[in-house]
Amino acid sequence: MFDGILLGQYVSGNSFLYILNPVNKILFCFTFMVLIVCCQSIFWTVNLGFIVLLLFFSAKLPFLAVLKGMKTILFFLIITFIMHIFFTSQGQVIFQYSKIIITLEGLLNALLIFFRIFFIIMINSILTLTTQPTEIAWGFQKLLYPFKIFKFPVDEFALMLSLALRFIPVLFQELGKIIDAQKSRGAEFDSPSFIKKILSFPPILIPMFINSFFRAEEIAMAMEARCYSNSQNRTHFTKIHTGFEDLFFVIFYTFITLVYLYLYYFKSYDLSVF
Amino acid sequence: MNRSKITLMLEISIAAAIAIVLSRLRIYKLPYGGSVSLELFPIVYISFKRGISAGLFTGMLHAILSMIFIENAIITFFQPVLDYFVPSMVIAICGFGYKKGLYVKEFLFFIAMILNFLSHFLSGFLYYGQYASQGQSKYLYSAIYNISYTLPSAIAISIIIYIFERKKIFEFSK
């Protein structure tokens, strides 16, 4: 019933990807994701993917962790792969056995989709394996700053985001305690009946909501007592540094993006099959 | 900044955190990544308690948090908008039921869930649809898959809303 408190995929390490600024990493992921999604040929998808793999293994990241993360989508990936191979009827036939026909087009399509999803997951993993959730939140906060023009309360939102991140582990503990307390009173949570299962939730939810919202009031009082206000620029306890590595990394992926765009759109080599 | 505003901010962040915690407390789990859980209930709760804008912020915060603790892959650029941001933020419609009766609340929740389903459905046939092979209907593929977890979640949450309303927990404050 309870999936445990494993949140995020962060694996500690000390390679260059760990030193980079989170904003930089988010922008890199975004750029590469757009490139791979827009790419319609297997040849260029694999080329881009090769660069991603190079980054991944040069940073000594654990490949096994990616496979674990892929567990939920693996089933989907295999089904689409098989569907595309066996149910595409147009194009050049390369294999035929009674009613099973495999066409070149079907095979290429299946491979393209497989590579696309696989490399996008690899790109996501580069971000989530090397960056702690709080750092990703910090990155998001920096990326939201342009929205200040539309009077979006960026500072308040950033504070709420970091508060929520801090609360998650505490709430997990509290949830565990409430579940144990209710179990000791004889509550049953693993009933196979849908209605009974739902009716077992309010004894967990009600204490949790009431406790947490009491706490909100208390923390607000504590913050007010410490003169919290949003009129000044807020500083951070830990500073995230931006160094030469970031500059090199930006130059690296901008260069690759430009070269790719030049080769793919302006010098369209006749590699359309692949 | 007065205390009521700080309290509101804290309640929003706590509600978003509870949503993430509840997403791990699954009722059932589906193979493609969707799961039947009470994940959306804290957004419903804060909308009924504090109104629409609080609900919208909670939804947005929940979307960003669930993207950070990533479980399902991000496949294209606009897919996260339809898969995370819109579905969580439409729940803020429940804010119209602020200090209203049970039937109004359930009705608003029903409409919010329909919009939530439509957003997942749209994402399903726009982005995952390309992965359905020829001969399979994209619309049916997306609709069946998304109904399979939206409907049980909606039923579960509406039962919880009924219980919370009976015990007068939406009006609860110190």
Tab-separated table of C-alpha atoms in Angstrom:
chain	number	residue	atom	x	y	z
A	1	MET	CA	0.000	0.000	0.000
A	2	PHE	CA	2.712	2.450	0.979
A	3	ASP	CA	5.493	2.897	-1.592
A	4	GLY	CA	8.121	4.165	0.813
A	5	ILE	CA	9.863	7.472	0.950
A	6	LEU	CA	12.322	7.158	-1.884
A	7	LEU	CA	12.082	10.485	-3.656
A	8	GLY	CA	14.191	11.612	-6.557
A	9	GLN	CA	17.015	9.628	-8.066
A	10	TYR	CA	20.022	11.585	-6.824
A	11	VAL	CA	23.240	9.571	-6.618
A	12	SER	CA	26.177	11.280	-4.955
A	13	GLY	CA	29.379	11.704	-6.912
A	14	ASN	CA	32.026	14.217	-7.864
A	15	SER	CA	32.283	14.369	-11.653
A	16	PHE	CA	31.951	17.578	-13.664
A	17	LEU	CA	28.178	17.238	-14.101
A	18	TYR	CA	27.746	17.631	-10.340
A	19	ILE	CA	29.561	20.967	-10.287
A	20	LEU	CA	27.431	22.577	-13.002
A	21	ASN	CA	24.738	25.109	-12.212
A	22	PRO	CA	21.242	23.519	-12.145
A	23	VAL	CA	19.865	26.215	-14.476
A	24	ASN	CA	22.511	25.281	-16.990
A	25	LYS	CA	21.640	21.589	-16.750
A	26	ILE	CA	17.917	22.243	-17.124
A	27	LEU	CA	18.547	24.344	-20.245
A	28	PHE	CA	20.803	21.623	-21.694
A	29	CYS	CA	18.129	18.969	-21.116
A	30	PHE	CA	15.493	21.160	-22.658
A	31	THR	CA	17.558	21.930	-25.780
A	32	PHE	CA	18.529	18.327	-26.397
A	33	MET	CA	15.005	17.095	-25.767
A	34	VAL	CA	13.590	19.478	-28.375
A	35	LEU	CA	16.299	18.448	-30.860
A	36	ILE	CA	15.653	14.732	-30.418
A	37	VAL	CA	11.875	15.095	-30.548
A	38	CYS	CA	12.003	17.174	-33.736
A	39	CYS	CA	14.466	14.828	-35.433
A	40	GLN	CA	12.802	12.595	-38.010
A	41	SER	CA	15.721	10.396	-39.058
A	42	ILE	CA	17.293	7.516	-37.171
A	43	PHE	CA	20.804	8.521	-38.244
A	44	TRP	CA	20.680	11.939	-36.560
A	45	THR	CA	18.771	10.676	-33.512
A	46	VAL	CA	21.492	8.098	-32.882
A	47	ASN	CA	24.182	10.730	-33.426
A	48	LEU	CA	22.614	13.033	-30.833
A	49	GLY	CA	22.047	10.086	-28.531
A	50	PHE	CA	25.709	9.144	-28.854
A	51	ILE	CA	26.679	12.555	-27.444
A	52	VAL	CA	24.225	12.038	-24.566
A	53	LEU	CA	25.706	8.594	-23.850
A	54	LEU	CA	29.219	10.044	-23.999
A	55	LEU	CA	28.288	12.660	-21.384
A	56	PHE	CA	26.540	10.034	-19.274
A	57	PHE	CA	29.435	7.587	-19.150
A	58	SER	CA	32.179	10.187	-18.914
A	59	ALA	CA	30.486	11.411	-15.725
A	60	LYS	CA	30.558	7.811	-14.399
A	61	LEU	CA	26.814	7.737	-13.741
A	62	PRO	CA	25.230	4.360	-12.883
A	63	PHE	CA	23.416	2.937	-15.896
A	64	LEU	CA	21.484	0.547	-13.658
A	65	ALA	CA	19.690	3.454	-11.979
A	66	VAL	CA	18.362	4.562	-15.379
A	67	LEU	CA	17.031	1.097	-16.100
A	68	LYS	CA	15.295	1.099	-12.714
A	69	GLY	CA	13.723	4.446	-13.553
A	70	MET	CA	12.587	3.035	-16.892
A	71	LYS	CA	10.697	0.216	-15.219
A	72	THR	CA	7.334	1.963	-15.513
A	73	ILE	CA	7.722	2.853	-19.160
A	74	LEU	CA	9.504	-0.310	-20.314
A	75	PHE	CA	6.259	-2.210	-20.858
A	76	PHE	CA	4.889	0.637	-22.972
A	77	LEU	CA	8.129	0.802	-24.953
A	78	ILE	CA	8.141	-2.915	-25.766
A	79	ILE	CA	4.473	-2.950	-26.787
A	80	THR	CA	4.868	0.015	-29.156
A	81	PHE	CA	8.004	-1.525	-30.628
A	82	ILE	CA	6.234	-4.809	-31.380
A	83	MET	CA	3.099	-3.059	-32.661
A	84	HIS	CA	5.089	-0.963	-35.100
A	85	ILE	CA	7.079	-3.891	-36.415
A	86	PHE	CA	4.171	-6.243	-36.998
A	87	PHE	CA	1.285	-3.962	-37.877
A	88	THR	CA	2.813	-1.639	-40.458
A	89	SER	CA	1.763	-2.963	-43.841
A	90	GLN	CA	3.152	-0.336	-46.232
A	91	GLY	CA	6.656	-0.247	-47.608
A	92	GLN	CA	9.237	-2.745	-48.777
A	93	VAL	CA	8.751	-6.251	-47.394
A	94	ILE	CA	11.884	-7.684	-45.819
A	95	PHE	CA	10.502	-10.722	-44.036
A	96	GLN	CA	7.387	-12.810	-44.629
A	97	TYR	CA	6.166	-15.947	-42.927
A	98	SER	CA	2.543	-16.922	-43.634
A	99	LYS	CA	0.594	-13.927	-42.258
A	100	ILE	CA	3.448	-12.213	-40.454
A	101	ILE	CA	4.885	-9.459	-42.614
A	102	ILE	CA	7.721	-7.192	-41.547
A	103	THR	CA	8.337	-4.151	-43.697
A	104	LEU	CA	11.395	-1.934	-43.802
A	105	GLU	CA	9.298	1.099	-42.947
A	106	GLY	CA	7.774	-0.581	-39.914
A	107	LEU	CA	11.175	-1.641	-38.637
A	108	LEU	CA	12.675	1.832	-39.110
A	109	ASN	CA	9.686	3.491	-37.422
A	110	ALA	CA	9.906	1.127	-34.467
A	111	LEU	CA	13.629	1.784	-34.106
A	112	LEU	CA	13.165	5.554	-34.364
A	113	ILE	CA	10.538	5.588	-31.633
A	114	PHE	CA	12.557	3.268	-29.429
A	115	PHE	CA	15.687	5.403	-29.713
A	116	ARG	CA	13.751	8.615	-29.204
A	117	ILE	CA	12.154	7.544	-25.926
A	118	PHE	CA	15.317	5.858	-24.704
A	119	PHE	CA	17.545	8.889	-25.279
A	120	ILE	CA	14.999	11.287	-23.779
A	121	ILE	CA	14.955	9.180	-20.617
A	122	MET	CA	18.772	9.234	-20.617
A	123	ILE	CA	18.729	13.044	-20.852
A	124	ASN	CA	16.228	13.279	-17.986
A	125	SER	CA	18.419	10.947	-15.947
A	126	ILE	CA	21.494	13.134	-16.459
A	127	LEU	CA	19.571	15.913	-14.710
A	128	THR	CA	17.905	13.901	-11.958
A	129	LEU	CA	20.895	11.697	-11.097
A	130	THR	CA	23.305	14.584	-10.646
A	131	THR	CA	21.062	17.262	-9.129
A	132	GLN	CA	19.298	17.215	-5.787
A	133	PRO	CA	15.558	18.061	-5.797
A	134	THR	CA	16.199	21.270	-3.861
A	135	GLU	CA	18.710	22.344	-6.494
A	136	ILE	CA	16.280	21.570	-9.305
A	137	ALA	CA	13.687	23.684	-7.483
A	138	TRP	CA	16.243	26.480	-7.238
A	139	GLY	CA	16.837	26.185	-10.973
A	140	PHE	CA	13.118	26.361	-11.715
A	141	GLN	CA	12.876	29.428	-9.517
A	142	LYS	CA	15.611	31.203	-11.485
A	143	LEU	CA	13.962	30.228	-14.756
A	144	LEU	CA	10.644	31.704	-13.553
A	145	TYR	CA	12.120	35.188	-13.066
A	146	PRO	CA	11.056	36.503	-16.511
A	147	PHE	CA	7.434	35.986	-15.403
A	148	LYS	CA	7.866	38.915	-13.027
A	149	ILE	CA	6.872	41.123	-15.978
A	150	PHE	CA	3.374	39.611	-15.791
A	151	LYS	CA	3.252	40.388	-12.047
A	152	PHE	CA	3.598	36.720	-11.174
A	153	PRO	CA	4.752	36.543	-7.517
A	154	VAL	CA	8.010	34.718	-8.249
A	155	ASP	CA	9.605	35.245	-4.825
A	156	GLU	CA	6.574	33.991	-2.906
A	157	PHE	CA	6.267	31.059	-5.267
A	158	ALA	CA	9.924	30.160	-4.808
A	159	LEU	CA	9.480	30.253	-1.044
A	160	MET	CA	6.407	28.019	-1.283
A	161	LEU	CA	8.323	25.572	-3.483
A	162	SER	CA	11.225	25.275	-1.050
A	163	LEU	CA	8.836	25.012	1.925
A	164	ALA	CA	6.937	22.209	0.205
A	165	LEU	CA	10.199	20.385	-0.488
A	166	ARG	CA	11.151	20.694	3.179
A	167	PHE	CA	7.743	19.450	4.324
A	168	ILE	CA	7.635	16.307	2.199
A	169	PRO	CA	9.968	14.153	4.385
A	170	VAL	CA	8.288	15.409	7.583
A	171	LEU	CA	4.856	14.564	6.217
A	172	PHE	CA	6.060	11.123	5.168
A	173	GLN	CA	7.157	10.445	8.726
A	174	GLU	CA	3.871	11.712	10.069
A	175	LEU	CA	1.923	9.558	7.616
A	176	GLY	CA	3.878	6.502	8.750
A	177	LYS	CA	3.121	7.294	12.374
A	178	ILE	CA	-0.599	7.803	11.720
A	179	ILE	CA	-0.822	4.543	9.764
A	180	ASP	CA	0.917	2.662	12.606
A	181	ALA	CA	-1.320	4.299	15.211
A	182	GLN	CA	-4.475	3.366	13.329
A	183	LYS	CA	-3.207	-0.168	12.741
A	184	SER	CA	-2.590	-0.577	16.460
A	185	ARG	CA	-6.223	0.388	16.987
A	186	GLY	CA	-7.246	-2.417	14.655
A	187	ALA	CA	-7.719	-0.570	11.353
A	188	GLU	CA	-7.460	-2.647	8.187
A	189	PHE	CA	-5.890	-1.089	5.094
A	190	ASP	CA	-5.459	-4.019	2.746
A	191	SER	CA	-9.032	-4.987	2.041
A	192	PRO	CA	-9.548	-6.190	-1.542
A	193	SER	CA	-12.892	-4.403	-1.845
A	194	PHE	CA	-12.624	-0.963	-3.506
A	195	ILE	CA	-15.188	0.779	-1.268
A	196	LYS	CA	-13.732	-0.695	1.925
A	197	LYS	CA	-10.281	0.369	0.845
A	198	ILE	CA	-11.438	3.953	0.278
A	199	LEU	CA	-13.321	4.025	3.565
A	200	SER	CA	-10.082	3.101	5.295
A	201	PHE	CA	-8.514	6.363	4.115
A	202	PRO	CA	-10.373	9.040	6.163
A	203	PRO	CA	-8.866	7.798	9.481
A	204	ILE	CA	-5.472	8.592	7.927
A	205	LEU	CA	-6.429	11.750	6.057
A	206	ILE	CA	-8.351	13.605	8.768
A	207	PRO	CA	-5.566	13.608	11.427
A	208	MET	CA	-3.026	14.383	8.755
A	209	PHE	CA	-4.872	17.411	7.372
A	210	ILE	CA	-5.795	18.807	10.773
A	211	ASN	CA	-2.273	18.368	12.175
A	212	SER	CA	-0.585	19.864	9.137
A	213	PHE	CA	-2.855	22.891	8.960
A	214	PHE	CA	-2.355	23.567	12.662
A	215	ARG	CA	1.319	23.498	11.919
A	216	ALA	CA	0.882	26.048	9.117
A	217	GLU	CA	-0.593	28.467	11.644
A	218	GLU	CA	2.282	27.869	14.067
A	219	ILE	CA	4.980	28.312	11.446
A	220	ALA	CA	3.318	31.520	10.228
A	221	MET	CA	3.494	32.845	13.777
A	222	ALA	CA	7.148	31.858	14.039
A	223	MET	CA	7.948	33.516	10.713
A	224	GLU	CA	6.184	36.690	11.713
A	225	ALA	CA	8.061	36.737	15.030
A	226	ARG	CA	11.301	36.653	13.010
A	227	CYS	CA	10.144	39.626	10.920
A	228	TYR	CA	9.589	37.761	7.670
A	229	SER	CA	8.687	40.108	4.850
A	230	ASN	CA	9.043	39.938	1.131
A	231	SER	CA	10.013	43.534	0.504
A	232	GLN	CA	13.759	42.843	0.493
A	233	ASN	CA	15.825	40.652	-1.784
A	234	ARG	CA	16.143	37.312	-0.062
A	235	THR	CA	19.476	35.528	0.227
A	236	HIS	CA	20.150	31.797	0.387
A	237	PHE	CA	21.847	29.768	3.063
A	238	THR	CA	23.863	27.722	0.574
A	239	LYS	CA	25.135	29.485	-2.505
A	240	ILE	CA	25.193	27.633	-5.798
A	241	HIS	CA	28.262	28.622	-7.707
A	242	THR	CA	28.652	29.380	-11.383
A	243	GLY	CA	32.136	28.867	-12.761
A	244	PHE	CA	34.143	28.314	-15.908
A	245	GLU	CA	32.742	24.788	-16.209
A	246	ASP	CA	29.339	26.289	-16.864
A	247	LEU	CA	30.700	28.517	-19.588
A	248	PHE	CA	32.399	25.545	-21.273
A	249	PHE	CA	29.268	23.462	-21.000
A	250	VAL	CA	27.105	26.213	-22.531
A	251	ILE	CA	29.589	26.607	-25.400
A	252	PHE	CA	29.666	22.817	-25.835
A	253	TYR	CA	25.950	22.279	-26.225
A	254	THR	CA	25.294	25.472	-28.171
A	255	PHE	CA	28.010	24.423	-30.634
A	256	ILE	CA	26.509	20.946	-31.027
A	257	THR	CA	23.020	22.369	-31.485
A	258	LEU	CA	24.171	24.812	-34.182
A	259	VAL	CA	26.209	22.181	-36.032
A	260	TYR	CA	23.297	19.778	-35.892
A	261	LEU	CA	20.804	22.371	-37.174
A	262	TYR	CA	23.182	23.352	-39.995
A	263	LEU	CA	23.741	19.747	-41.100
A	264	TYR	CA	20.149	18.617	-40.630
A	265	TYR	CA	18.287	21.508	-42.255
A	266	PHE	CA	20.643	23.307	-44.611
A	267	LYS	CA	22.823	20.505	-45.859
A	268	SER	CA	20.268	17.724	-46.002
A	269	TYR	CA	22.435	14.764	-46.898
A	270	ASP	CA	20.667	12.016	-48.733
A	271	LEU	CA	20.344	9.788	-45.686
A	272	SER	CA	16.583	10.014	-45.630
A	273	VAL	CA	16.140	6.261	-45.255
A	274	PHE	CA	18.063	6.304	-42.022
B	1	MET	CA	3.151	41.185	5.031
B	2	ASN	CA	0.442	40.225	7.508
B	3	ARG	CA	0.094	36.876	9.122
B	4	SER	CA	-2.970	35.713	7.216
B	5	LYS	CA	-1.025	35.973	3.959
B	6	ILE	CA	1.900	34.003	5.384
B	7	THR	CA	-0.538	31.385	6.703
B	8	LEU	CA	-2.105	31.118	3.251
B	9	MET	CA	1.317	30.618	1.656
B	10	LEU	CA	2.151	27.915	4.174
B	11	GLU	CA	-1.169	26.166	3.697
B	12	ILE	CA	-0.619	26.112	-0.060
B	13	SER	CA	2.846	24.607	0.272
B	14	ILE	CA	1.664	22.064	2.839
B	15	ALA	CA	-1.233	21.041	0.597
B	16	ALA	CA	1.145	20.533	-2.346
B	17	ALA	CA	3.467	18.483	-0.129
B	18	ILE	CA	0.553	16.339	1.090
B	19	ALA	CA	-0.401	15.752	-2.558
B	20	ILE	CA	3.063	14.354	-3.258
B	21	VAL	CA	2.902	12.190	-0.116
B	22	LEU	CA	-0.539	10.862	-1.065
B	23	SER	CA	0.671	10.047	-4.588
B	24	ARG	CA	2.841	7.375	-2.956
B	25	LEU	CA	-0.150	5.955	-1.096
B	26	ARG	CA	-1.610	4.117	-4.045
B	27	ILE	CA	-4.955	2.389	-4.167
B	28	TYR	CA	-4.100	0.583	-7.412
B	29	LYS	CA	-1.256	0.900	-9.879
B	30	LEU	CA	-1.432	0.614	-13.664
B	31	PRO	CA	1.362	-0.728	-15.874
B	32	TYR	CA	1.829	2.423	-18.029
B	33	GLY	CA	2.450	4.717	-15.077
B	34	GLY	CA	-0.997	6.055	-14.189
B	35	SER	CA	-2.223	5.132	-10.755
B	36	VAL	CA	-5.395	5.355	-8.729
B	37	SER	CA	-4.592	7.555	-5.754
B	38	LEU	CA	-5.973	10.465	-3.763
B	39	GLU	CA	-3.234	12.711	-5.118
B	40	LEU	CA	-5.628	15.465	-6.227
B	41	PHE	CA	-7.545	15.622	-2.965
B	42	PRO	CA	-5.324	18.236	-1.210
B	43	ILE	CA	-5.865	20.603	-4.174
B	44	VAL	CA	-9.623	20.050	-3.850
B	45	TYR	CA	-9.374	20.647	-0.111
B	46	ILE	CA	-7.467	23.915	-0.388
B	47	SER	CA	-9.807	25.150	-3.153
B	48	PHE	CA	-12.876	24.521	-0.977
B	49	LYS	CA	-11.175	26.082	2.018
B	50	ARG	CA	-9.442	29.101	0.475
B	51	GLY	CA	-10.901	29.778	-2.969
B	52	ILE	CA	-9.764	29.617	-6.587
B	53	SER	CA	-6.443	31.461	-6.562
B	54	ALA	CA	-5.105	29.325	-3.707
B	55	GLY	CA	-6.195	26.247	-5.666
B	56	LEU	CA	-4.412	27.469	-8.795
B	57	PHE	CA	-1.167	28.018	-6.913
B	58	THR	CA	-1.421	24.637	-5.228
B	59	GLY	CA	-2.014	22.996	-8.604
B	60	MET	CA	0.985	24.698	-10.137
B	61	LEU	CA	3.204	23.822	-7.181
B	62	HIS	CA	2.019	20.219	-7.302
B	63	ALA	CA	2.799	20.038	-11.024
B	64	ILE	CA	6.353	21.319	-10.536
B	65	LEU	CA	6.943	19.014	-7.572
B	66	SER	CA	5.711	15.948	-9.420
B	67	MET	CA	7.957	16.887	-12.346
B	68	ILE	CA	10.944	17.153	-9.985
B	69	PHE	CA	10.253	13.746	-8.449
B	70	ILE	CA	9.949	12.442	-11.946
B	71	GLU	CA	8.271	9.104	-12.487
B	72	ASN	CA	6.857	9.212	-15.978
B	73	ALA	CA	8.998	10.299	-18.850
B	74	ILE	CA	8.726	13.696	-20.423
B	75	ILE	CA	8.443	12.927	-24.105
B	76	THR	CA	8.006	16.308	-25.783
B	77	PHE	CA	7.912	19.979	-24.947
B	78	PHE	CA	4.168	20.618	-24.524
B	79	GLN	CA	3.323	17.184	-23.129
B	80	PRO	CA	4.307	18.148	-19.531
B	81	VAL	CA	1.943	21.118	-19.767
B	82	LEU	CA	-0.960	18.824	-20.634
B	83	ASP	CA	0.159	15.999	-18.357
B	84	TYR	CA	1.118	17.927	-15.243
B	85	PHE	CA	0.166	21.620	-15.206
B	86	VAL	CA	-3.318	21.721	-16.746
B	87	PRO	CA	-4.732	18.625	-14.945
B	88	SER	CA	-3.633	19.913	-11.536
B	89	MET	CA	-4.656	23.497	-12.147
B	90	VAL	CA	-8.183	22.797	-13.459
B	91	ILE	CA	-9.003	21.311	-10.056
B	92	ALA	CA	-8.986	24.919	-8.779
B	93	ILE	CA	-12.485	25.205	-10.315
B	94	CYS	CA	-13.601	23.650	-7.025
B	95	GLY	CA	-12.821	27.065	-5.525
B	96	PHE	CA	-16.246	28.251	-6.744
B	97	GLY	CA	-17.646	25.942	-4.066
B	98	TYR	CA	-16.076	28.039	-1.316
B	99	LYS	CA	-18.502	27.954	1.639
B	100	LYS	CA	-21.200	26.213	-0.453
B	101	GLY	CA	-23.172	23.048	0.236
B	102	LEU	CA	-22.272	19.426	-0.421
B	103	TYR	CA	-24.096	19.094	-3.770
B	104	VAL	CA	-22.416	22.188	-5.227
B	105	LYS	CA	-19.045	20.866	-4.096
B	106	GLU	CA	-19.589	17.435	-5.604
B	107	PHE	CA	-20.873	18.964	-8.854
B	108	LEU	CA	-17.876	21.300	-9.164
B	109	PHE	CA	-15.529	18.437	-8.431
B	110	PHE	CA	-17.255	16.400	-11.148
B	111	ILE	CA	-16.710	19.199	-13.700
B	112	ALA	CA	-13.096	19.600	-12.581
B	113	MET	CA	-12.496	15.877	-13.046
B	114	ILE	CA	-14.017	15.980	-16.544
B	115	LEU	CA	-11.617	18.792	-17.485
B	116	ASN	CA	-8.781	16.855	-15.863
B	117	PHE	CA	-9.686	13.808	-17.947
B	118	LEU	CA	-9.911	15.902	-21.138
B	119	SER	CA	-6.429	17.259	-20.581
B	120	HIS	CA	-4.963	13.780	-20.072
B	121	PHE	CA	-6.958	12.537	-23.059
B	122	LEU	CA	-5.630	15.338	-25.285
B	123	SER	CA	-2.077	14.611	-24.216
B	124	GLY	CA	-2.759	10.925	-24.809
B	125	PHE	CA	-3.808	11.240	-28.389
B	126	LEU	CA	-1.516	14.131	-29.338
B	127	TYR	CA	1.715	12.759	-27.904
B	128	TYR	CA	1.347	9.111	-27.010
B	129	GLY	CA	-1.025	8.610	-29.958
B	130	GLN	CA	1.885	8.636	-32.388
B	131	TYR	CA	3.129	5.536	-30.603
B	132	ALA	CA	-0.123	3.682	-31.248
B	133	SER	CA	0.283	1.700	-34.436
B	134	GLN	CA	-1.869	1.985	-37.539
B	135	GLY	CA	-5.262	0.368	-37.317
B	136	GLN	CA	-5.579	1.185	-33.622
B	137	SER	CA	-7.812	4.158	-32.953
B	138	LYS	CA	-5.829	6.897	-31.214
B	139	TYR	CA	-8.941	8.311	-29.587
B	140	LEU	CA	-10.091	5.022	-28.156
B	141	TYR	CA	-6.578	4.127	-27.037
B	142	SER	CA	-6.213	7.371	-25.120
B	143	ALA	CA	-9.780	7.460	-23.765
B	144	ILE	CA	-9.784	3.900	-22.388
B	145	TYR	CA	-6.392	4.258	-20.798
B	146	ASN	CA	-7.147	7.582	-19.143
B	147	ILE	CA	-10.633	6.608	-17.960
B	148	SER	CA	-9.170	3.504	-16.355
B	149	TYR	CA	-7.533	5.573	-13.642
B	150	THR	CA	-9.384	8.920	-13.690
B	151	LEU	CA	-12.773	7.358	-12.959
B	152	PRO	CA	-11.772	5.296	-9.885
B	153	SER	CA	-9.800	8.274	-8.525
B	154	ALA	CA	-12.827	10.543	-9.051
B	155	ILE	CA	-15.128	8.102	-7.248
B	156	ALA	CA	-12.679	7.722	-4.381
B	157	ILE	CA	-12.197	11.473	-3.970
B	158	SER	CA	-15.938	12.207	-4.130
B	159	ILE	CA	-16.491	9.707	-1.302
B	160	ILE	CA	-13.760	11.431	0.724
B	161	ILE	CA	-15.340	14.854	-0.007
B	162	TYR	CA	-18.651	13.536	1.305
B	163	ILE	CA	-17.014	12.325	4.534
B	164	PHE	CA	-15.040	15.545	5.038
B	165	GLU	CA	-18.188	17.612	4.458
B	166	ARG	CA	-20.192	15.544	6.955
B	167	LYS	CA	-17.484	15.969	9.583
B	168	LYS	CA	-17.236	19.714	8.717
B	169	ILE	CA	-13.496	19.603	8.097
B	170	PHE	CA	-13.512	22.043	5.167
B	171	GLU	CA	-14.623	24.843	7.497
B	172	PHE	CA	-12.095	23.803	10.093
B	173	SER	CA	-9.627	26.463	11.197
B	174	LYS	CA	-8.004	27.369	14.447
